Amino acid sequence: MNVTQLIDTANALMIDGKGLLAMDESNPTCNKRFAALGIAQTAENRRAYRNLIVTTPGLGDFISGAILFDETMRQQTNAGISFVEALKKAGIIPGIKVDMGAKDMAGFPGEKVTEGLDGLRSRLAEYAAMGAKFAKWRAVITIGEGIPTQACIDGNMHALARYAALCQEAGLVPIVEPEVLMDGSHMLELCLAATEKAQHALFDQLYQMRVDLRGVILKPNMVLPGKGCAHQDNVDRVADATVGCLLQHVPAILPGVAFLSGGQSAELASQRLSAMNVRFKGRMPWALTFSYSRAIQQPALELWKGQPANITLAQRALHHRAACNSAARRGLYNAAMEKQLV
Ligand code: 13P
């Protein structure tokens, strides 16, 4: 394991003013998003859409790294080069989603456990040879009647830590993603309790598995009320609960934290990230940035609609959201930026 290389990659991903773009939707998830907009669910359309994203002019000014799905990793851009090469040309570090998805957890109705450890060592070696510099694994924690259970949290965090150890062995920086879902009508306090348990268990497991935290990035959920909760807390309350939780559970040696958006609106995801960077400026030991999928891509996807004629418009929308989140990462986002889309 080359620790210096891991630390360099992690620091490059967390560079000031930039964040990550998650464009690693699995085929079923990507198809679901396409279907909602009447876009045909084909490998070629998925390729064309990813081509649109990767060739957006100036994207590398705001995006340090992009996470790909296996299918995209093996496809080529319109220019006939691999997506890995196209990202590198754009100044963006290529990464890969390596988990095999969250599956129903046996004996625990309503809960999921993420699969993908079997054969992971050889898959990581292949991705590293193809040019990936980092990887991602997502665990899903659901809030509901009597859940999450400690068994679900422990099972998922154990898998995340074993994945992280294998990544570092292969020279890839592991992004560890314990996602407490927004689904439900619970209050923010319940999300806070579940997020605390998950982060606590995760760092316990990472320690046990001898993972070098200098070469790890945490991708957490923000601490939010459920989507269906009648009381929606304001931006400052979300910022304080989220960073308070991180300060309590995330070791200072970690290079950075990059949030998932989880179904928040694009504007709220920018507002909340910005508020955290304003309110805790100079008081956080790690970089605090984004690793959004929907909150960066959704407006662009809705404009594209699978039509070549809409590509330029969609790319402008993508560039705009990347710029908004780059500002948020520095605590400089404001609502006026939403009117600056040219
Ligand atoms: P969202 O930002 O849409 O939650 O996606 C982030 C991600 O990578 C989920 O694994």
Coordinates of C-alpha atoms and ligand atoms in Angstrom, one line a residue:
M1 CA 0.0 0.0 0.0
N2 CA 1.4 3.4 -1.0
V3 CA 0.1 5.7 1.7
T4 CA 1.5 8.8 0.1
Q5 CA -0.3 8.2 -3.1
L6 CA -3.6 7.6 -1.2
I7 CA -3.1 10.8 0.8
D8 CA -2.3 12.8 -2.4
T9 CA -5.5 11.5 -4.1
A10 CA -7.7 12.2 -1.1
N11 CA -6.3 15.7 -0.8
A12 CA -6.7 16.3 -4.6
L13 CA -10.3 15.3 -4.3
M14 CA -10.8 17.7 -1.4
I15 CA -9.1 20.6 -3.1
D16 CA -10.5 24.0 -2.2
G17 CA -13.5 25.2 -4.2
K18 CA -14.3 21.8 -5.7
G19 CA -16.4 18.8 -4.9
L20 CA -17.4 15.4 -6.4
L21 CA -19.9 14.5 -9.0
A22 CA -21.7 11.2 -8.5
M23 CA -22.6 9.9 -11.9
D24 CA -22.6 6.3 -10.9
E25 CA -26.3 5.5 -10.9
S26 CA -26.6 1.7 -11.5
N27 CA -28.5 0.7 -14.7
P28 CA -31.8 0.2 -12.8
T29 CA -31.5 3.6 -11.0
C30 CA -30.5 5.4 -14.2
N31 CA -33.3 3.7 -16.1
K32 CA -35.8 4.8 -13.4
R33 CA -34.7 8.5 -13.8
F34 CA -35.0 8.1 -17.6
A35 CA -38.4 6.5 -17.4
A36 CA -39.8 9.4 -15.3
L37 CA -38.9 11.7 -18.2
G38 CA -39.9 9.5 -21.0
I39 CA -36.3 8.8 -22.1
A40 CA -35.7 5.4 -23.7
Q41 CA -33.8 3.1 -21.3
T42 CA -31.0 1.9 -23.4
A43 CA -27.2 1.5 -23.0
E44 CA -26.7 4.0 -25.8
N45 CA -28.8 6.6 -24.1
R46 CA -27.0 6.1 -20.8
R47 CA -23.7 6.5 -22.7
A48 CA -25.0 9.6 -24.5
Y49 CA -26.1 11.1 -21.2
R50 CA -22.8 10.5 -19.5
N51 CA -21.1 11.9 -22.6
L52 CA -23.1 15.1 -22.2
I53 CA -21.9 15.3 -18.5
V54 CA -18.3 14.6 -19.1
T55 CA -17.9 17.0 -22.0
T56 CA -19.6 19.9 -20.3
P57 CA -17.2 22.8 -20.9
G58 CA -15.5 24.1 -17.7
L59 CA -16.8 21.3 -15.4
G60 CA -13.3 20.7 -14.1
D61 CA -13.3 24.2 -12.6
F62 CA -15.8 23.0 -9.9
I63 CA -15.5 19.2 -9.9
S64 CA -12.4 17.4 -8.5
G65 CA -13.6 13.9 -9.0
A66 CA -16.4 11.9 -10.8
I67 CA -17.7 8.5 -9.7
L68 CA -18.6 6.2 -12.6
F69 CA -20.7 3.0 -12.9
D70 CA -19.1 -0.2 -14.3
E71 CA -21.0 0.2 -17.6
T72 CA -19.7 3.8 -18.2
M73 CA -16.2 2.7 -17.3
R74 CA -16.3 0.4 -20.3
Q75 CA -17.9 2.8 -22.7
Q76 CA -16.5 5.5 -24.8
T77 CA -17.3 9.2 -25.4
N78 CA -18.5 10.5 -28.8
A79 CA -14.9 11.3 -29.5
G80 CA -14.0 7.6 -29.2
I81 CA -12.0 7.8 -26.0
S82 CA -12.7 6.1 -22.7
F83 CA -14.7 8.1 -20.1
V84 CA -11.7 7.7 -17.8
E85 CA -9.5 9.5 -20.4
A86 CA -12.1 12.1 -21.0
L87 CA -12.4 12.9 -17.3
K88 CA -8.6 13.1 -17.0
K89 CA -8.5 15.5 -19.9
A90 CA -11.1 17.7 -18.2
G91 CA -8.9 17.8 -15.0
I92 CA -11.3 15.5 -13.1
I93 CA -10.1 12.4 -11.1
P94 CA -12.0 9.2 -12.2
G95 CA -13.6 7.0 -9.5
I96 CA -15.8 3.9 -9.5
K97 CA -18.8 2.6 -7.6
V98 CA -17.9 -0.9 -6.5
D99 CA -20.7 -2.1 -4.3
M100 CA -23.3 -4.4 -5.8
G101 CA -26.3 -2.7 -4.3
A102 CA -28.3 -2.7 -1.1
K103 CA -30.4 -5.9 -0.7
D104 CA -33.1 -7.0 1.7
M105 CA -31.4 -8.1 5.0
A106 CA -32.4 -11.6 6.0
G107 CA -34.3 -11.7 9.2
F108 CA -34.7 -7.9 9.4
P109 CA -37.8 -6.8 7.6
G110 CA -37.6 -3.3 6.1
E111 CA -33.8 -3.1 6.4
K112 CA -31.0 -3.5 3.8
V113 CA -27.5 -4.7 3.7
T114 CA -25.1 -3.9 0.9
E115 CA -23.5 -6.7 -1.1
G116 CA -20.2 -6.8 -3.1
L117 CA -17.3 -8.1 -1.0
D118 CA -16.9 -11.4 -2.8
G119 CA -14.4 -11.0 -5.6
L120 CA -13.9 -7.4 -4.7
R121 CA -10.1 -7.6 -4.6
S122 CA -9.8 -8.7 -8.3
R123 CA -12.5 -6.1 -9.3
L124 CA -10.5 -3.3 -7.6
A125 CA -7.3 -4.4 -9.3
E126 CA -9.1 -4.3 -12.7
Y127 CA -10.5 -0.8 -12.0
A128 CA -7.1 0.5 -10.8
A129 CA -5.6 -0.8 -14.1
M130 CA -8.3 1.0 -16.0
G131 CA -7.3 4.3 -14.3
A132 CA -9.7 4.7 -11.4
K133 CA -8.1 6.5 -8.4
F134 CA -10.9 6.1 -5.9
A135 CA -14.0 4.0 -5.2
K136 CA -17.4 4.3 -3.5
W137 CA -19.5 1.9 -1.5
R138 CA -23.0 2.9 -0.3
A139 CA -24.7 1.5 2.8
V140 CA -28.4 2.3 3.4
I141 CA -30.0 2.8 6.8
T142 CA -33.8 3.2 6.9
I143 CA -35.7 4.9 9.7
G144 CA -39.1 3.4 10.7
E145 CA -41.0 1.5 13.3
G146 CA -38.3 -0.1 15.5
I147 CA -35.6 0.4 12.9
P148 CA -32.7 0.9 12.3
T149 CA -31.6 -2.0 14.4
Q150 CA -28.0 -2.2 15.7
A151 CA -27.6 -5.4 13.7
C152 CA -28.3 -3.6 10.4
I153 CA -25.9 -0.8 11.3
D154 CA -23.2 -3.2 12.4
G155 CA -23.5 -5.4 9.4
N156 CA -23.3 -2.5 7.0
M157 CA -20.4 -0.7 8.7
H158 CA -18.4 -4.0 8.9
A159 CA -18.8 -4.4 5.1
L160 CA -17.9 -0.8 4.5
A161 CA -14.7 -1.2 6.6
R162 CA -13.7 -4.4 4.8
Y163 CA -14.3 -2.7 1.5
A164 CA -12.2 0.3 2.6
A165 CA -9.3 -1.9 3.6
L166 CA -9.3 -3.7 0.2
C167 CA -9.4 -0.3 -1.6
Q168 CA -6.4 0.9 0.2
E169 CA -4.5 -2.3 -0.6
A170 CA -5.3 -1.7 -4.3
G171 CA -4.2 1.9 -4.1
L172 CA -7.7 3.4 -4.4
V173 CA -9.1 6.0 -1.9
P174 CA -12.3 4.5 -0.4
I175 CA -15.3 6.8 -0.2
V176 CA -17.4 5.4 2.6
E177 CA -21.1 6.2 2.3
P178 CA -23.4 5.4 5.2
E179 CA -26.7 6.9 4.0
V180 CA -29.5 7.4 6.5
L181 CA -32.5 7.8 4.1
M182 CA -34.9 10.8 4.1
D183 CA -37.9 8.5 3.5
G184 CA -40.5 8.8 6.2
S185 CA -42.2 11.4 8.4
H186 CA -39.8 11.3 11.3
M187 CA -38.4 14.4 13.0
L188 CA -34.8 15.6 12.5
E189 CA -33.9 14.2 16.0
L190 CA -34.5 10.6 14.8
C191 CA -32.3 11.2 11.8
L192 CA -29.6 12.6 14.1
A193 CA -29.7 9.6 16.4
A194 CA -29.5 7.1 13.5
T195 CA -26.7 9.1 11.8
E196 CA -24.7 9.3 15.1
K197 CA -25.0 5.5 15.6
A198 CA -24.0 4.8 12.0
Q199 CA -20.9 7.1 12.0
H200 CA -19.8 5.9 15.4
A201 CA -20.0 2.2 14.3
L202 CA -18.3 3.1 11.0
F203 CA -15.2 4.6 12.5
D204 CA -15.0 1.8 15.1
Q205 CA -15.0 -0.7 12.3
L206 CA -12.5 1.3 10.2
Y207 CA -10.2 1.3 13.2
Q208 CA -10.6 -2.4 13.7
M209 CA -9.9 -3.2 10.1
R210 CA -6.7 -1.1 10.2
V211 CA -7.8 1.4 7.6
D212 CA -5.6 4.5 7.3
L213 CA -7.9 7.4 7.9
R214 CA -5.6 9.8 6.1
G215 CA -6.7 8.1 2.9
V216 CA -10.5 7.9 3.4
I217 CA -13.3 10.2 2.5
L218 CA -16.7 10.1 4.3
K219 CA -19.8 10.6 2.3
P220 CA -22.6 11.1 4.8
N221 CA -26.2 12.2 4.7
M222 CA -27.1 15.6 6.1
V223 CA -29.1 15.5 9.3
L224 CA -32.6 16.2 8.1
P225 CA -36.3 15.7 9.0
G226 CA -38.0 12.9 6.9
K227 CA -39.4 14.0 3.6
G228 CA -42.9 13.5 4.9
C229 CA -42.4 15.3 8.3
A230 CA -44.8 18.2 8.9
H231 CA -42.0 20.2 10.5
Q232 CA -39.2 21.1 8.1
D233 CA -36.3 22.6 10.1
N234 CA -34.6 25.7 8.7
V235 CA -31.2 25.7 7.0
D236 CA -29.3 26.8 10.1
R237 CA -30.8 24.1 12.3
V238 CA -29.9 21.5 9.7
A239 CA -26.3 22.9 9.4
D240 CA -25.8 22.9 13.1
A241 CA -27.2 19.4 13.7
T242 CA -25.2 18.0 10.7
V243 CA -21.8 19.5 11.6
G244 CA -22.4 18.9 15.3
C245 CA -22.8 15.2 14.6
L246 CA -19.7 15.1 12.4
L247 CA -17.6 16.9 15.0
Q248 CA -18.7 14.3 17.6
H249 CA -18.0 11.2 15.5
V250 CA -15.5 11.9 12.7
P251 CA -11.8 11.8 13.6
A252 CA -9.8 15.0 12.8
I253 CA -7.2 13.2 10.7
L254 CA -9.8 12.4 7.9
P255 CA -9.0 14.7 4.9
G256 CA -12.6 15.4 4.0
V257 CA -16.4 14.9 4.1
A258 CA -18.4 15.1 0.9
F259 CA -22.2 14.9 1.3
L260 CA -24.7 13.0 -0.7
S261 CA -27.9 15.0 -1.6
G262 CA -30.4 12.1 -1.0
G263 CA -33.4 13.6 -2.7
Q264 CA -33.2 17.2 -1.4
S265 CA -33.9 19.9 -4.0
A266 CA -30.9 21.3 -5.8
E267 CA -31.2 24.7 -4.1
L268 CA -31.6 23.3 -0.6
A269 CA -28.6 21.1 -1.1
S270 CA -26.5 24.2 -2.0
Q271 CA -28.0 26.4 0.8
R272 CA -27.4 23.8 3.5
L273 CA -23.8 23.1 2.5
S274 CA -23.0 26.8 2.3
A275 CA -24.5 27.4 5.7
M276 CA -22.3 24.7 7.2
N277 CA -19.2 26.3 5.7
V278 CA -20.2 29.7 7.0
R279 CA -21.3 28.8 10.5
F280 CA -18.4 26.5 11.2
K281 CA -15.6 28.3 9.3
G282 CA -12.3 27.6 10.9
R283 CA -13.8 25.2 13.4
M284 CA -13.8 22.0 11.3
P285 CA -10.7 19.8 11.0
W286 CA -11.7 18.4 7.6
A287 CA -12.8 19.9 4.3
L288 CA -16.6 19.9 3.9
T289 CA -17.8 19.6 0.3
F290 CA -20.4 17.8 -1.9
S291 CA -20.6 14.5 -3.7
Y292 CA -24.0 15.0 -5.2
S293 CA -25.8 13.1 -7.9
R294 CA -29.4 14.3 -8.2
A295 CA -28.7 17.8 -6.7
I296 CA -26.2 18.5 -9.6
Q297 CA -27.7 16.4 -12.4
Q298 CA -31.5 16.6 -12.1
P299 CA -32.1 20.0 -13.7
A300 CA -29.8 19.1 -16.6
L301 CA -31.5 15.7 -17.1
E302 CA -34.9 17.3 -17.2
L303 CA -33.7 19.7 -19.9
W304 CA -32.0 17.1 -22.0
K305 CA -34.9 14.7 -22.2
G306 CA -32.8 12.4 -24.5
Q307 CA -32.8 15.0 -27.3
P308 CA -29.5 15.9 -29.0
A309 CA -30.9 19.4 -29.6
N310 CA -31.1 20.1 -25.9
I311 CA -27.5 19.2 -25.1
T312 CA -26.1 22.7 -24.8
L313 CA -29.0 23.8 -22.6
A314 CA -28.5 20.8 -20.3
Q315 CA -24.8 21.4 -20.1
R316 CA -25.3 25.0 -19.0
A317 CA -27.6 23.8 -16.3
L318 CA -25.1 21.2 -15.1
H319 CA -22.3 23.8 -15.1
H320 CA -24.5 26.2 -13.2
R321 CA -25.3 23.7 -10.4
A322 CA -21.6 22.7 -10.2
A323 CA -20.7 26.4 -9.9
C324 CA -23.4 26.9 -7.1
N325 CA -22.1 24.0 -5.1
S326 CA -18.5 25.1 -5.6
A327 CA -19.5 28.4 -4.0
A328 CA -21.4 26.5 -1.3
R329 CA -18.2 24.6 -0.5
R330 CA -16.5 27.9 0.2
G331 CA -19.6 29.3 2.1
L332 CA -20.2 31.8 -0.7
Y333 CA -23.5 30.5 -2.2
N334 CA -26.5 32.8 -2.1
A335 CA -30.0 32.8 -3.7
A336 CA -29.0 35.5 -6.2
M337 CA -26.7 32.9 -7.9
E338 CA -29.8 31.1 -9.1
K339 CA -30.6 34.0 -11.4
Q340 CA -27.2 33.9 -13.0
L341 CA -27.8 31.0 -15.3
V342 CA -26.8 32.3 -18.8
Ligands
13P1 P1 -27.6 11.7 -4.4 O1 -26.8 13.0 -4.3 O2 -28.6 11.7 -5.5 O3 -28.1 11.2 -3.1 O4 -26.6 10.6 -4.9 C1 -25.4 10.5 -4.2 C2 -24.9 9.1 -4.3 O5 -23.8 8.9 -4.8 C3 -25.7 8.0 -3.8 O6 -24.9 6.8 -3.7

